[in-house]
Amino acid sequence: MPRKLVIEKIKELLIAQRDAIASALEGDDNLLRGLTGTSGGDIADMACESTNGEISSQLLEVSHDQLKQIDQAMQKMKDGSYGKCGGCNCKIPAARLEALPYAIFCIKCQLAYEESGTENRHTTDWSILLESVDPPAHLHFRVN
């Protein structure tokens, strides 16, 4: 299938996904507001409500992030830059775009990006920070 047709198909998919997420967000937002307004029951009920509220909040955040990615992909389609890698500027393969319609990197650049992020997280020397912080004089710690 020609690349142009693949992109048109992806555009239709993105529009459908955006509409579905927006509808779900509207419902989840109302549900979250309803959860914060309810109270009563015992401590276990309150803990369960708190946990449900936290999960709903995290799901809302993920959905908002996905909407943002979809909107960015749609904007790239408008300005003609959709399907170009943000790292090397080559064409992202159509199969990758079909699998992940809002991909911004080709696989090679995505792997390099992930490896550089992982490497930086694991090589941070936190002992420098810990050694530079002195506890206030009124706090005394006893090691057993």
Short mmCIF file of C-alpha atoms in Angstrom, two decimals:
data_model
loop_
_atom_site.label_atom_id
_atom_site.label_comp_id
_atom_site.label_asym_id
_atom_site.label_seq_id
_atom_site.Cartn_x
_atom_site.Cartn_y
_atom_site.Cartn_z
CA MET A 1 0.00 0.00 0.00
CA PRO A 2 1.44 3.41 -0.91
CA ARG A 3 2.74 5.49 2.01
CA LYS A 4 0.24 8.27 1.37
CA LEU A 5 -2.69 5.84 1.77
CA VAL A 6 -1.16 4.40 4.94
CA ILE A 7 -0.92 7.91 6.41
CA GLU A 8 -4.55 8.64 5.48
CA LYS A 9 -5.62 5.42 7.17
CA ILE A 10 -3.57 6.34 10.26
CA LYS A 11 -5.16 9.81 10.29
CA GLU A 12 -8.64 8.25 10.43
CA LEU A 13 -7.48 5.96 13.23
CA LEU A 14 -6.01 8.87 15.19
CA ILE A 15 -9.22 10.88 14.86
CA ALA A 16 -11.23 7.91 16.14
CA GLN A 17 -8.80 7.37 19.03
CA ARG A 18 -8.85 11.06 19.94
CA ASP A 19 -12.66 11.14 19.98
CA ALA A 20 -12.84 7.95 22.07
CA ILE A 21 -10.30 9.23 24.60
CA ALA A 22 -11.98 12.62 24.82
CA SER A 23 -15.34 10.95 25.51
CA ALA A 24 -13.79 8.65 28.09
CA LEU A 25 -12.00 11.56 29.75
CA GLU A 26 -15.23 13.47 30.05
CA GLY A 27 -16.83 10.51 31.80
CA ASP A 28 -13.76 9.79 33.97
CA ASP A 29 -13.49 13.44 34.96
CA ASN A 30 -17.09 13.38 36.19
CA LEU A 31 -16.46 10.08 37.99
CA LEU A 32 -13.36 11.52 39.69
CA ARG A 33 -15.32 14.58 40.83
CA GLY A 34 -18.00 12.26 42.20
CA LEU A 35 -15.41 10.24 44.13
CA THR A 36 -13.98 13.29 45.82
CA GLY A 37 -17.40 14.43 46.93
CA THR A 38 -18.38 11.19 48.63
CA SER A 39 -17.46 10.31 52.16
CA GLY A 40 -18.66 7.94 54.77
CA GLY A 41 -18.14 4.37 55.77
CA ASP A 42 -15.27 2.98 57.73
CA ILE A 43 -11.52 3.43 57.32
CA ALA A 44 -11.33 0.54 54.84
CA ASP A 45 -13.97 2.18 52.65
CA MET A 46 -12.12 5.49 52.78
CA ALA A 47 -8.83 3.78 51.91
CA CYS A 48 -10.49 2.01 48.98
CA GLU A 49 -12.00 5.29 47.76
CA SER A 50 -8.62 6.99 48.08
CA THR A 51 -6.92 4.22 46.10
CA ASN A 52 -9.62 4.32 43.42
CA GLY A 53 -9.25 8.09 43.22
CA GLU A 54 -5.48 7.79 42.80
CA ILE A 55 -5.84 5.16 40.08
CA SER A 56 -8.43 7.27 38.28
CA SER A 57 -6.16 10.28 38.52
CA GLN A 58 -3.23 8.34 37.04
CA LEU A 59 -5.42 6.99 34.23
CA LEU A 60 -6.58 10.53 33.47
CA GLU A 61 -2.96 11.65 33.26
CA VAL A 62 -2.07 8.82 30.86
CA SER A 63 -5.11 9.62 28.72
CA HIS A 64 -4.20 13.32 28.63
CA ASP A 65 -0.65 12.40 27.56
CA GLN A 66 -1.99 10.15 24.82
CA LEU A 67 -4.29 12.93 23.60
CA LYS A 68 -1.33 15.29 23.47
CA GLN A 69 0.66 12.78 21.40
CA ILE A 70 -2.27 12.31 19.02
CA ASP A 71 -2.69 16.07 18.62
CA GLN A 72 1.04 16.44 17.90
CA ALA A 73 0.84 13.70 15.25
CA MET A 74 -2.19 15.39 13.68
CA GLN A 75 -0.33 18.72 13.61
CA LYS A 76 2.64 17.03 11.92
CA MET A 77 0.25 15.65 9.30
CA LYS A 78 -0.98 19.19 8.63
CA ASP A 79 2.48 20.71 8.29
CA GLY A 80 3.87 17.79 6.25
CA SER A 81 6.45 16.56 8.76
CA TYR A 82 4.53 13.45 9.85
CA GLY A 83 6.50 10.25 9.52
CA LYS A 84 9.93 11.90 9.65
CA CYS A 85 12.25 10.85 12.45
CA GLY A 86 12.97 13.56 15.01
CA GLY A 87 16.51 12.22 15.37
CA CYS A 88 17.93 11.47 11.93
CA ASN A 89 15.17 13.02 9.77
CA CYS A 90 14.73 9.80 7.78
CA LYS A 91 11.29 8.35 6.98
CA ILE A 92 9.86 6.28 9.81
CA PRO A 93 8.80 2.93 8.30
CA ALA A 94 5.05 2.65 7.61
CA ALA A 95 4.85 -0.54 9.69
CA ARG A 96 6.15 1.37 12.73
CA LEU A 97 3.65 4.19 12.16
CA GLU A 98 0.84 1.67 11.88
CA ALA A 99 1.91 0.06 15.15
CA LEU A 100 2.55 3.37 16.95
CA PRO A 101 0.84 6.18 15.01
CA TYR A 102 2.39 8.95 17.11
CA ALA A 103 5.97 7.65 16.94
CA ILE A 104 8.45 10.52 16.66
CA PHE A 105 11.61 8.44 16.16
CA CYS A 106 12.62 5.60 13.87
CA ILE A 107 13.48 2.41 15.75
CA LYS A 108 17.24 3.08 15.64
CA CYS A 109 16.88 6.58 17.11
CA GLN A 110 14.26 5.41 19.64
CA LEU A 111 16.65 2.74 20.93
CA ALA A 112 19.48 5.27 21.16
CA TYR A 113 17.19 7.67 23.03
CA GLU A 114 16.09 4.98 25.49
CA GLU A 115 19.65 3.76 26.04
CA SER A 116 20.93 7.25 26.75
CA GLY A 117 18.12 7.87 29.23
CA THR A 118 18.67 4.55 31.01
CA GLU A 119 22.42 5.05 31.13
CA ASN A 120 22.07 8.50 32.70
CA ARG A 121 19.73 7.20 35.40
CA HIS A 122 22.09 4.43 36.45
CA THR A 123 25.31 6.44 36.50
CA THR A 124 24.15 9.28 38.74
CA ASP A 125 26.35 9.47 41.84
CA TRP A 126 23.87 10.33 44.60
CA SER A 127 26.51 10.00 47.33
CA ILE A 128 27.76 13.49 46.47
CA LEU A 129 24.38 14.91 47.34
CA LEU A 130 24.05 12.84 50.50
CA GLU A 131 27.53 13.74 51.74
CA SER A 132 26.93 17.46 51.30
CA VAL A 133 23.83 17.57 53.48
CA ASP A 134 24.47 17.94 57.20
CA PRO A 135 21.57 17.23 59.56
CA PRO A 136 20.52 20.08 61.83
CA ALA A 137 22.45 20.21 65.13
CA HIS A 138 19.35 19.42 67.20
CA LEU A 139 18.87 16.05 65.47
CA HIS A 140 21.03 13.25 66.82
CA PHE A 141 21.02 9.89 65.14
CA ARG A 142 22.07 6.80 66.98
CA VAL A 143 23.30 3.80 65.04
CA ASN A 144 22.72 0.47 66.80
#
